[in-house]
Every structure is written in C-alpha cells, then in structure tokens.
Amino acid sequence: MASYNVSVPHNLGQEAARSRVERFLEGVQRDYAEHVRDVSGEWQENQLNFRFVTTGLSISGMLSVQETLVEVGGPLPLVAAFFRGKIEQQIREQLGKLLA
C-alpha cells in the first residue's frame, strides 16, 4: 500500500504548534463539510490519530506535534497513490502557512 509522509519545521514550541493545529483541524471540518464525512480523531498527548472519508476514499493517518516539527503520515488507498505528490504538497503548504 502506498503512503504519504510530510514533515514541516516550526519555531513555535510544542504547545503553541499544537494549539494552532487543533484550530486548523476544526476549521477544515467546518469549511469542507461537503467534501469530507465520518471524521474522527483522538489525541494521545501530542499525537493525533485521525480518519475520514473523502470522495469515497477512506483516509487515515497520524499527526505528531513535536517541539520544532510537525509530521503527518499514513497509508493511502491505491487509487489515491497517483496523487500522492499533490496530497503531500497541499499538506506541506497548509501546515507551512499555519506554523509560520
């Protein structure tokens, strides 16, 4: 199975970075409600295990907030593997803006 993996450095510290990530994820759920469904996630300290369905594809992964880095990764359905580069680019761009 294909996978995606993105790392974005930051200078915010772990607590501030996590706060920004939490607000961002709430906004994504609100703003893209017509494109995603069955959204779930559970924080365990500074790691979020998440899952959602978009365009009929089940996507899951893990987001880890560290002192100077945020990492996101997980498996991709085979059909989504063709778009892995674009998916990683979008995640990198959005997290980069969020953590700037």
PDB file of N, CA and C in Angstrom:
ATOM      1  N   MET A   1       0.846  -1.183   0.000  1.00  0.00           N
ATOM      2  CA  MET A   1       0.000   0.000   0.000  1.00  0.00           C
ATOM      3  C   MET A   1       0.887   1.240   0.000  1.00  0.00           C
ATOM      4  N   ALA A   2       0.514   2.218  -0.769  1.00  0.00           N
ATOM      5  CA  ALA A   2       1.241   3.490  -0.822  1.00  0.00           C
ATOM      6  C   ALA A   2       1.028   4.254   0.475  1.00  0.00           C
ATOM      7  N   SER A   3       1.888   5.226   0.707  1.00  0.00           N
ATOM      8  CA  SER A   3       1.751   6.040   1.910  1.00  0.00           C
ATOM      9  C   SER A   3       2.148   7.483   1.605  1.00  0.00           C
ATOM     10  N   TYR A   4       1.817   8.360   2.538  1.00  0.00           N
ATOM     11  CA  TYR A   4       2.227   9.762   2.450  1.00  0.00           C
ATOM     12  C   TYR A   4       2.938  10.117   3.732  1.00  0.00           C
ATOM     13  N   ASN A   5       3.858  11.075   3.639  1.00  0.00           N
ATOM     14  CA  ASN A   5       4.622  11.489   4.811  1.00  0.00           C
ATOM     15  C   ASN A   5       5.120  12.903   4.577  1.00  0.00           C
ATOM     16  N   VAL A   6       4.772  13.803   5.472  1.00  0.00           N
ATOM     17  CA  VAL A   6       5.157  15.208   5.365  1.00  0.00           C
ATOM     18  C   VAL A   6       5.706  15.679   6.712  1.00  0.00           C
ATOM     19  N   SER A   7       6.821  16.386   6.680  1.00  0.00           N
ATOM     20  CA  SER A   7       7.402  16.997   7.875  1.00  0.00           C
ATOM     21  C   SER A   7       7.534  18.489   7.634  1.00  0.00           C
ATOM     22  N   VAL A   8       7.069  19.284   8.577  1.00  0.00           N
ATOM     23  CA  VAL A   8       7.140  20.742   8.456  1.00  0.00           C
ATOM     24  C   VAL A   8       7.785  21.297   9.722  1.00  0.00           C
ATOM     25  N   PRO A   9       8.936  21.947   9.594  1.00  0.00           N
ATOM     26  CA  PRO A   9       9.597  22.531  10.761  1.00  0.00           C
ATOM     27  C   PRO A   9       8.880  23.808  11.227  1.00  0.00           C
ATOM     28  N   HIS A  10       9.034  24.131  12.501  1.00  0.00           N
ATOM     29  CA  HIS A  10       8.459  25.369  13.041  1.00  0.00           C
ATOM     30  C   HIS A  10       9.311  25.843  14.214  1.00  0.00           C
ATOM     31  N   ASN A  11       9.070  27.096  14.625  1.00  0.00           N
ATOM     32  CA  ASN A  11       9.792  27.692  15.759  1.00  0.00           C
ATOM     33  C   ASN A  11       8.843  28.094  16.882  1.00  0.00           C
ATOM     34  N   LEU A  12       7.687  27.447  16.968  1.00  0.00           N
ATOM     35  CA  LEU A  12       6.649  27.864  17.909  1.00  0.00           C
ATOM     36  C   LEU A  12       6.723  27.189  19.267  1.00  0.00           C
ATOM     37  N   GLY A  13       7.391  26.087  19.344  1.00  0.00           N
ATOM     38  CA  GLY A  13       7.314  25.260  20.539  1.00  0.00           C
ATOM     39  C   GLY A  13       6.131  24.318  20.405  1.00  0.00           C
ATOM     40  N   GLN A  14       6.159  23.244  21.158  1.00  0.00           N
ATOM     41  CA  GLN A  14       5.162  22.191  21.013  1.00  0.00           C
ATOM     42  C   GLN A  14       3.748  22.646  21.375  1.00  0.00           C
ATOM     43  N   GLU A  15       3.604  23.358  22.469  1.00  0.00           N
ATOM     44  CA  GLU A  15       2.271  23.763  22.933  1.00  0.00           C
ATOM     45  C   GLU A  15       1.588  24.719  21.951  1.00  0.00           C
ATOM     46  N   ALA A  16       2.294  25.740  21.491  1.00  0.00           N
ATOM     47  CA  ALA A  16       1.713  26.703  20.555  1.00  0.00           C
ATOM     48  C   ALA A  16       1.414  26.045  19.212  1.00  0.00           C
ATOM     49  N   ALA A  17       2.290  25.167  18.752  1.00  0.00           N
ATOM     50  CA  ALA A  17       2.064  24.473  17.476  1.00  0.00           C
ATOM     51  C   ALA A  17       0.827  23.587  17.569  1.00  0.00           C
ATOM     52  N   ARG A  18       0.680  22.873  18.674  1.00  0.00           N
ATOM     53  CA  ARG A  18      -0.493  22.005  18.823  1.00  0.00           C
ATOM     54  C   ARG A  18      -1.771  22.830  18.844  1.00  0.00           C
ATOM     55  N   SER A  19      -1.761  23.952  19.521  1.00  0.00           N
ATOM     56  CA  SER A  19      -2.935  24.819  19.578  1.00  0.00           C
ATOM     57  C   SER A  19      -3.343  25.271  18.179  1.00  0.00           C
ATOM     58  N   ARG A  20      -2.379  25.663  17.379  1.00  0.00           N
ATOM     59  CA  ARG A  20      -2.678  26.083  16.007  1.00  0.00           C
ATOM     60  C   ARG A  20      -3.222  24.930  15.175  1.00  0.00           C
ATOM     61  N   VAL A  21      -2.635  23.770  15.325  1.00  0.00           N
ATOM     62  CA  VAL A  21      -3.087  22.591  14.570  1.00  0.00           C
ATOM     63  C   VAL A  21      -4.518  22.241  14.950  1.00  0.00           C
ATOM     64  N   GLU A  22      -4.847  22.287  16.231  1.00  0.00           N
ATOM     65  CA  GLU A  22      -6.209  21.976  16.672  1.00  0.00           C
ATOM     66  C   GLU A  22      -7.222  22.933  16.060  1.00  0.00           C
ATOM     67  N   ARG A  23      -6.937  24.231  16.070  1.00  0.00           N
ATOM     68  CA  ARG A  23      -7.856  25.216  15.475  1.00  0.00           C
ATOM     69  C   ARG A  23      -7.986  24.995  13.971  1.00  0.00           C
ATOM     70  N   PHE A  24      -6.889  24.671  13.314  1.00  0.00           N
ATOM     71  CA  PHE A  24      -6.893  24.424  11.880  1.00  0.00           C
ATOM     72  C   PHE A  24      -7.783  23.234  11.537  1.00  0.00           C
ATOM     73  N   LEU A  25      -7.656  22.146  12.286  1.00  0.00           N
ATOM     74  CA  LEU A  25      -8.447  20.957  12.004  1.00  0.00           C
ATOM     75  C   LEU A  25      -9.935  21.213  12.210  1.00  0.00           C
ATOM     76  N   GLU A  26     -10.275  22.010  13.220  1.00  0.00           N
ATOM     77  CA  GLU A  26     -11.675  22.382  13.424  1.00  0.00           C
ATOM     78  C   GLU A  26     -12.193  23.163  12.224  1.00  0.00           C
ATOM     79  N   GLY A  27     -11.387  24.068  11.694  1.00  0.00           N
ATOM     80  CA  GLY A  27     -11.767  24.850  10.522  1.00  0.00           C
ATOM     81  C   GLY A  27     -11.936  23.995   9.286  1.00  0.00           C
ATOM     82  N   VAL A  28     -11.067  23.028   9.094  1.00  0.00           N
ATOM     83  CA  VAL A  28     -11.172  22.130   7.939  1.00  0.00           C
ATOM     84  C   VAL A  28     -12.485  21.362   7.999  1.00  0.00           C
ATOM     85  N   GLN A  29     -12.828  20.843   9.172  1.00  0.00           N
ATOM     86  CA  GLN A  29     -14.087  20.113   9.312  1.00  0.00           C
ATOM     87  C   GLN A  29     -15.280  20.999   8.987  1.00  0.00           C
ATOM     88  N   ARG A  30     -15.226  22.237   9.401  1.00  0.00           N
ATOM     89  CA  ARG A  30     -16.317  23.168   9.166  1.00  0.00           C
ATOM     90  C   ARG A  30     -16.367  23.598   7.701  1.00  0.00           C
ATOM     91  N   ASP A  31     -15.231  23.999   7.151  1.00  0.00           N
ATOM     92  CA  ASP A  31     -15.192  24.578   5.811  1.00  0.00           C
ATOM     93  C   ASP A  31     -15.334  23.557   4.686  1.00  0.00           C
ATOM     94  N   TYR A  32     -14.986  22.319   4.943  1.00  0.00           N
ATOM     95  CA  TYR A  32     -15.028  21.291   3.904  1.00  0.00           C
ATOM     96  C   TYR A  32     -16.026  20.187   4.224  1.00  0.00           C
ATOM     97  N   ALA A  33     -17.048  20.511   4.987  1.00  0.00           N
ATOM     98  CA  ALA A  33     -18.030  19.520   5.421  1.00  0.00           C
ATOM     99  C   ALA A  33     -18.694  18.806   4.248  1.00  0.00           C
ATOM    100  N   GLU A  34     -18.847  19.486   3.117  1.00  0.00           N
ATOM    101  CA  GLU A  34     -19.494  18.843   1.970  1.00  0.00           C
ATOM    102  C   GLU A  34     -18.558  17.876   1.240  1.00  0.00           C
ATOM    103  N   HIS A  35     -17.257  17.922   1.545  1.00  0.00           N
ATOM    104  CA  HIS A  35     -16.283  17.059   0.869  1.00  0.00           C
ATOM    105  C   HIS A  35     -15.757  15.916   1.743  1.00  0.00           C
ATOM    106  N   VAL A  36     -15.918  16.061   3.043  1.00  0.00           N
ATOM    107  CA  VAL A  36     -15.433  15.018   3.951  1.00  0.00           C
ATOM    108  C   VAL A  36     -16.562  14.586   4.877  1.00  0.00           C
ATOM    109  N   ARG A  37     -16.511  13.314   5.253  1.00  0.00           N
ATOM    110  CA  ARG A  37     -17.513  12.798   6.195  1.00  0.00           C
ATOM    111  C   ARG A  37     -16.843  11.768   7.091  1.00  0.00           C
ATOM    112  N   ASP A  38     -17.568  11.343   8.089  1.00  0.00           N
ATOM    113  CA  ASP A  38     -17.068  10.345   9.037  1.00  0.00           C
ATOM    114  C   ASP A  38     -15.698  10.726   9.597  1.00  0.00           C
ATOM    115  N   VAL A  39     -15.565  11.986   9.961  1.00  0.00           N
ATOM    116  CA  VAL A  39     -14.299  12.483  10.503  1.00  0.00           C
ATOM    117  C   VAL A  39     -14.191  12.069  11.963  1.00  0.00           C
ATOM    118  N   SER A  40     -13.055  11.486  12.304  1.00  0.00           N
ATOM    119  CA  SER A  40     -12.812  11.150  13.703  1.00  0.00           C
ATOM    120  C   SER A  40     -11.324  11.301  13.987  1.00  0.00           C
ATOM    121  N   GLY A  41     -11.037  11.570  15.220  1.00  0.00           N
ATOM    122  CA  GLY A  41      -9.643  11.710  15.622  1.00  0.00           C
ATOM    123  C   GLY A  41      -9.525  11.657  17.124  1.00  0.00           C
ATOM    124  N   GLU A  42      -8.392  11.166  17.575  1.00  0.00           N
ATOM    125  CA  GLU A  42      -8.159  11.068  19.007  1.00  0.00           C
ATOM    126  C   GLU A  42      -6.728  11.489  19.308  1.00  0.00           C
ATOM    127  N   TRP A  43      -6.620  12.490  20.182  1.00  0.00           N
ATOM    128  CA  TRP A  43      -5.299  12.951  20.625  1.00  0.00           C
ATOM    129  C   TRP A  43      -4.816  12.039  21.741  1.00  0.00           C
ATOM    130  N   GLN A  44      -3.570  11.653  21.666  1.00  0.00           N
ATOM    131  CA  GLN A  44      -2.880  10.959  22.742  1.00  0.00           C
ATOM    132  C   GLN A  44      -1.607  11.757  22.977  1.00  0.00           C
ATOM    133  N   GLU A  45      -1.652  12.595  23.999  1.00  0.00           N
ATOM    134  CA  GLU A  45      -0.609  13.580  24.271  1.00  0.00           C
ATOM    135  C   GLU A  45      -0.479  14.495  23.050  1.00  0.00           C
ATOM    136  N   ASN A  46       0.621  14.469  22.324  1.00  0.00           N
ATOM    137  CA  ASN A  46       0.791  15.367  21.174  1.00  0.00           C
ATOM    138  C   ASN A  46       0.742  14.630  19.845  1.00  0.00           C
ATOM    139  N   GLN A  47       0.018  13.537  19.816  1.00  0.00           N
ATOM    140  CA  GLN A  47      -0.156  12.766  18.595  1.00  0.00           C
ATOM    141  C   GLN A  47      -1.635  12.579  18.324  1.00  0.00           C
ATOM    142  N   LEU A  48      -2.047  12.901  17.109  1.00  0.00           N
ATOM    143  CA  LEU A  48      -3.438  12.742  16.695  1.00  0.00           C
ATOM    144  C   LEU A  48      -3.534  11.595  15.713  1.00  0.00           C
ATOM    145  N   ASN A  49      -4.344  10.599  16.039  1.00  0.00           N
ATOM    146  CA  ASN A  49      -4.676   9.530  15.106  1.00  0.00           C
ATOM    147  C   ASN A  49      -6.023   9.903  14.505  1.00  0.00           C
ATOM    148  N   PHE A  50      -6.081  10.015  13.178  1.00  0.00           N
ATOM    149  CA  PHE A  50      -7.297  10.513  12.534  1.00  0.00           C
ATOM    150  C   PHE A  50      -7.756   9.594  11.414  1.00  0.00           C
ATOM    151  N   ARG A  51      -9.013   9.825  11.010  1.00  0.00           N
ATOM    152  CA  ARG A  51      -9.634   9.051   9.941  1.00  0.00           C
ATOM    153  C   ARG A  51     -10.780   9.890   9.371  1.00  0.00           C
ATOM    154  N   PHE A  52     -10.951   9.843   8.048  1.00  0.00           N
ATOM    155  CA  PHE A  52     -12.085  10.494   7.408  1.00  0.00           C
ATOM    156  C   PHE A  52     -12.312   9.869   6.044  1.00  0.00           C
ATOM    157  N   VAL A  53     -13.454  10.179   5.453  1.00  0.00           N
ATOM    158  CA  VAL A  53     -13.783   9.689   4.121  1.00  0.00           C
ATOM    159  C   VAL A  53     -13.959  10.899   3.221  1.00  0.00           C
ATOM    160  N   THR A  54     -13.321  10.875   2.053  1.00  0.00           N
ATOM    161  CA  THR A  54     -13.471  11.930   1.061  1.00  0.00           C
ATOM    162  C   THR A  54     -13.551  11.287  -0.315  1.00  0.00           C
ATOM    163  N   THR A  55     -14.441  11.766  -1.128  1.00  0.00           N
ATOM    164  CA  THR A  55     -14.690  11.222  -2.473  1.00  0.00           C
ATOM    165  C   THR A  55     -14.714   9.697  -2.476  1.00  0.00           C
ATOM    166  N   GLY A  56     -15.313   9.124  -1.453  1.00  0.00           N
ATOM    167  CA  GLY A  56     -15.454   7.682  -1.366  1.00  0.00           C
ATOM    168  C   GLY A  56     -14.221   6.944  -0.884  1.00  0.00           C
ATOM    169  N   LEU A  57     -13.146   7.649  -0.576  1.00  0.00           N
ATOM    170  CA  LEU A  57     -11.907   7.023  -0.128  1.00  0.00           C
ATOM    171  C   LEU A  57     -11.719   7.214   1.369  1.00  0.00           C
ATOM    172  N   SER A  58     -11.373   6.150   2.055  1.00  0.00           N
ATOM    173  CA  SER A  58     -11.094   6.230   3.481  1.00  0.00           C
ATOM    174  C   SER A  58      -9.620   6.580   3.674  1.00  0.00           C
ATOM    175  N   ILE A  59      -9.373   7.685   4.366  1.00  0.00           N
ATOM    176  CA  ILE A  59      -8.025   8.172   4.622  1.00  0.00           C
ATOM    177  C   ILE A  59      -7.789   8.141   6.132  1.00  0.00           C
ATOM    178  N   SER A  60      -6.639   7.645   6.521  1.00  0.00           N
ATOM    179  CA  SER A  60      -6.288   7.648   7.938  1.00  0.00           C
ATOM    180  C   SER A  60      -4.833   8.062   8.065  1.00  0.00           C
ATOM    181  N   GLY A  61      -4.458   8.376   9.277  1.00  0.00           N
ATOM    182  CA  GLY A  61      -3.071   8.748   9.472  1.00  0.00           C
ATOM    183  C   GLY A  61      -2.798   9.187  10.886  1.00  0.00           C
ATOM    184  N   MET A  62      -1.591   9.716  11.059  1.00  0.00           N
ATOM    185  CA  MET A  62      -1.119  10.168  12.352  1.00  0.00           C
ATOM    186  C   MET A  62      -0.458  11.533  12.157  1.00  0.00           C
ATOM    187  N   LEU A  63      -0.778  12.445  13.037  1.00  0.00           N
ATOM    188  CA  LEU A  63      -0.164  13.766  13.050  1.00  0.00           C
ATOM    189  C   LEU A  63       0.549  13.907  14.386  1.00  0.00           C
ATOM    190  N   SER A  64       1.823  14.232  14.336  1.00  0.00           N
ATOM    191  CA  SER A  64       2.625  14.345  15.549  1.00  0.00           C
ATOM    192  C   SER A  64       3.169  15.764  15.656  1.00  0.00           C
ATOM    193  N   VAL A  65       2.902  16.415  16.793  1.00  0.00           N
ATOM    194  CA  VAL A  65       3.403  17.759  17.053  1.00  0.00           C
ATOM    195  C   VAL A  65       4.591  17.639  17.988  1.00  0.00           C
ATOM    196  N   GLN A  66       5.759  18.010  17.482  1.00  0.00           N
ATOM    197  CA  GLN A  66       6.978  17.969  18.272  1.00  0.00           C
ATOM    198  C   GLN A  66       7.437  19.397  18.558  1.00  0.00           C
ATOM    199  N   GLU A  67       8.479  19.551  19.311  1.00  0.00           N
ATOM    200  CA  GLU A  67       8.957  20.873  19.727  1.00  0.00           C
ATOM    201  C   GLU A  67       9.301  21.772  18.532  1.00  0.00           C
ATOM    202  N   THR A  68       9.869  21.210  17.470  1.00  0.00           N
ATOM    203  CA  THR A  68      10.288  22.023  16.315  1.00  0.00           C
ATOM    204  C   THR A  68       9.819  21.452  14.978  1.00  0.00           C
ATOM    205  N   LEU A  69       8.884  20.488  15.011  1.00  0.00           N
ATOM    206  CA  LEU A  69       8.492  19.793  13.789  1.00  0.00           C
ATOM    207  C   LEU A  69       7.081  19.252  13.931  1.00  0.00           C
ATOM    208  N   VAL A  70       6.310  19.331  12.852  1.00  0.00           N
ATOM    209  CA  VAL A  70       5.020  18.641  12.782  1.00  0.00           C
ATOM    210  C   VAL A  70       5.132  17.625  11.660  1.00  0.00           C
ATOM    211  N   GLU A  71       4.778  16.383  11.967  1.00  0.00           N
ATOM    212  CA  GLU A  71       4.823  15.314  10.978  1.00  0.00           C
ATOM    213  C   GLU A  71       3.423  14.752  10.772  1.00  0.00           C
ATOM    214  N   VAL A  72       3.096  14.477   9.508  1.00  0.00           N
ATOM    215  CA  VAL A  72       1.819  13.870   9.154  1.00  0.00           C
ATOM    216  C   VAL A  72       2.114  12.722   8.204  1.00  0.00           C
ATOM    217  N   GLY A  73       1.487  11.584   8.441  1.00  0.00           N
ATOM    218  CA  GLY A  73       1.712  10.461   7.552  1.00  0.00           C
ATOM    219  C   GLY A  73       0.687   9.374   7.751  1.00  0.00           C
ATOM    220  N   GLY A  74       0.633   8.480   6.776  1.00  0.00           N
ATOM    221  CA  GLY A  74      -0.273   7.354   6.868  1.00  0.00           C
ATOM    222  C   GLY A  74      -0.372   6.631   5.539  1.00  0.00           C
ATOM    223  N   PRO A  75      -1.167   5.580   5.506  1.00  0.00           N
ATOM    224  CA  PRO A  75      -1.347   4.818   4.276  1.00  0.00           C
ATOM    225  C   PRO A  75      -2.299   5.542   3.325  1.00  0.00           C
ATOM    226  N   LEU A  76      -2.138   5.278   2.036  1.00  0.00           N
ATOM    227  CA  LEU A  76      -3.024   5.825   1.013  1.00  0.00           C
ATOM    228  C   LEU A  76      -3.678   4.680   0.247  1.00  0.00           C
ATOM    229  N   PRO A  77      -4.965   4.798  -0.034  1.00  0.00           N
ATOM    230  CA  PRO A  77      -5.583   3.811  -0.916  1.00  0.00           C
ATOM    231  C   PRO A  77      -4.871   3.839  -2.272  1.00  0.00           C
ATOM    232  N   LEU A  78      -4.834   2.718  -2.942  1.00  0.00           N
ATOM    233  CA  LEU A  78      -4.103   2.611  -4.198  1.00  0.00           C
ATOM    234  C   LEU A  78      -4.497   3.688  -5.203  1.00  0.00           C
ATOM    235  N   VAL A  79      -5.779   3.948  -5.339  1.00  0.00           N
ATOM    236  CA  VAL A  79      -6.232   4.944  -6.310  1.00  0.00           C
ATOM    237  C   VAL A  79      -5.720   6.347  -5.960  1.00  0.00           C
ATOM    238  N   ALA A  80      -5.528   6.633  -4.676  1.00  0.00           N
ATOM    239  CA  ALA A  80      -5.030   7.945  -4.253  1.00  0.00           C
ATOM    240  C   ALA A  80      -3.516   8.050  -4.402  1.00  0.00           C
ATOM    241  N   ALA A  81      -2.846   6.928  -4.563  1.00  0.00           N
ATOM    242  CA  ALA A  81      -1.385   6.933  -4.682  1.00  0.00           C
ATOM    243  C   ALA A  81      -0.926   7.743  -5.891  1.00  0.00           C
ATOM    244  N   PHE A  82      -1.740   7.796  -6.924  1.00  0.00           N
ATOM    245  CA  PHE A  82      -1.403   8.577  -8.113  1.00  0.00           C
ATOM    246  C   PHE A  82      -1.315  10.070  -7.804  1.00  0.00           C
ATOM    247  N   PHE A  83      -1.956  10.497  -6.730  1.00  0.00           N
ATOM    248  CA  PHE A  83      -1.994  11.908  -6.346  1.00  0.00           C
ATOM    249  C   PHE A  83      -1.127  12.190  -5.112  1.00  0.00           C
ATOM    250  N   ARG A  84      -0.295  11.247  -4.732  1.00  0.00           N
ATOM    251  CA  ARG A  84       0.499  11.392  -3.516  1.00  0.00           C
ATOM    252  C   ARG A  84       1.309  12.687  -3.489  1.00  0.00           C
ATOM    253  N   GLY A  85       1.973  13.014  -4.576  1.00  0.00           N
ATOM    254  CA  GLY A  85       2.772  14.234  -4.620  1.00  0.00           C
ATOM    255  C   GLY A  85       1.935  15.474  -4.366  1.00  0.00           C
ATOM    256  N   LYS A  86       0.770  15.538  -4.983  1.00  0.00           N
ATOM    257  CA  LYS A  86      -0.119  16.692  -4.796  1.00  0.00           C
ATOM    258  C   LYS A  86      -0.670  16.730  -3.375  1.00  0.00           C
ATOM    259  N   ILE A  87      -1.013  15.571  -2.838  1.00  0.00           N
ATOM    260  CA  ILE A  87      -1.521  15.495  -1.465  1.00  0.00           C
ATOM    261  C   ILE A  87      -0.453  15.986  -0.496  1.00  0.00           C
ATOM    262  N   GLU A  88       0.769  15.493  -0.648  1.00  0.00           N
ATOM    263  CA  GLU A  88       1.857  15.916   0.239  1.00  0.00           C
ATOM    264  C   GLU A  88       2.143  17.404   0.081  1.00  0.00           C
ATOM    265  N   GLN A  89       2.099  17.902  -1.138  1.00  0.00           N
ATOM    266  CA  GLN A  89       2.340  19.331  -1.373  1.00  0.00           C
ATOM    267  C   GLN A  89       1.289  20.187  -0.675  1.00  0.00           C
ATOM    268  N   GLN A  90       0.025  19.803  -0.780  1.00  0.00           N
ATOM    269  CA  GLN A  90      -1.052  20.560  -0.139  1.00  0.00           C
ATOM    270  C   GLN A  90      -0.907  20.552   1.382  1.00  0.00           C
ATOM    271  N   ILE A  91      -0.604  19.400   1.942  1.00  0.00           N
ATOM    272  CA  ILE A  91      -0.405  19.312   3.398  1.00  0.00           C
ATOM    273  C   ILE A  91       0.761  20.207   3.806  1.00  0.00           C
ATOM    274  N   ARG A  92       1.871  20.114   3.080  1.00  0.00           N
ATOM    275  CA  ARG A  92       3.067  20.912   3.390  1.00  0.00           C
ATOM    276  C   ARG A  92       2.753  22.412   3.312  1.00  0.00           C
ATOM    277  N   GLU A  93       2.049  22.833   2.273  1.00  0.00           N
ATOM    278  CA  GLU A  93       1.717  24.252   2.120  1.00  0.00           C
ATOM    279  C   GLU A  93       0.812  24.742   3.238  1.00  0.00           C
ATOM    280  N   GLN A  94      -0.242  23.972   3.544  1.00  0.00           N
ATOM    281  CA  GLN A  94      -1.190  24.398   4.578  1.00  0.00           C
ATOM    282  C   GLN A  94      -0.535  24.430   5.961  1.00  0.00           C
ATOM    283  N   LEU A  95       0.249  23.405   6.281  1.00  0.00           N
ATOM    284  CA  LEU A  95       0.935  23.411   7.573  1.00  0.00           C
ATOM    285  C   LEU A  95       1.996  24.519   7.628  1.00  0.00           C
ATOM    286  N   GLY A  96       2.674  24.759   6.516  1.00  0.00           N
ATOM    287  CA  GLY A  96       3.677  25.825   6.474  1.00  0.00           C
ATOM    288  C   GLY A  96       3.076  27.179   6.791  1.00  0.00           C
ATOM    289  N   LYS A  97       1.914  27.466   6.198  1.00  0.00           N
ATOM    290  CA  LYS A  97       1.201  28.737   6.474  1.00  0.00           C
ATOM    291  C   LYS A  97       0.763  28.782   7.934  1.00  0.00           C
ATOM    292  N   LEU A  98       0.224  27.680   8.407  1.00  0.00           N
ATOM    293  CA  LEU A  98      -0.296  27.607   9.764  1.00  0.00           C
ATOM    294  C   LEU A  98       0.785  27.815  10.820  1.00  0.00           C
ATOM    295  N   LEU A  99       1.954  27.290  10.569  1.00  0.00           N
ATOM    296  CA  LEU A  99       3.029  27.309  11.558  1.00  0.00           C
ATOM    297  C   LEU A  99       4.013  28.439  11.368  1.00  0.00           C
ATOM    298  N   ALA A 100       3.766  29.313  10.392  1.00  0.00           N
ATOM    299  CA  ALA A 100       4.685  30.441  10.125  1.00  0.00           C
ATOM    300  C   ALA A 100       4.564  31.509  11.202  1.00  0.00           C
TER     301      ALA A 100
END
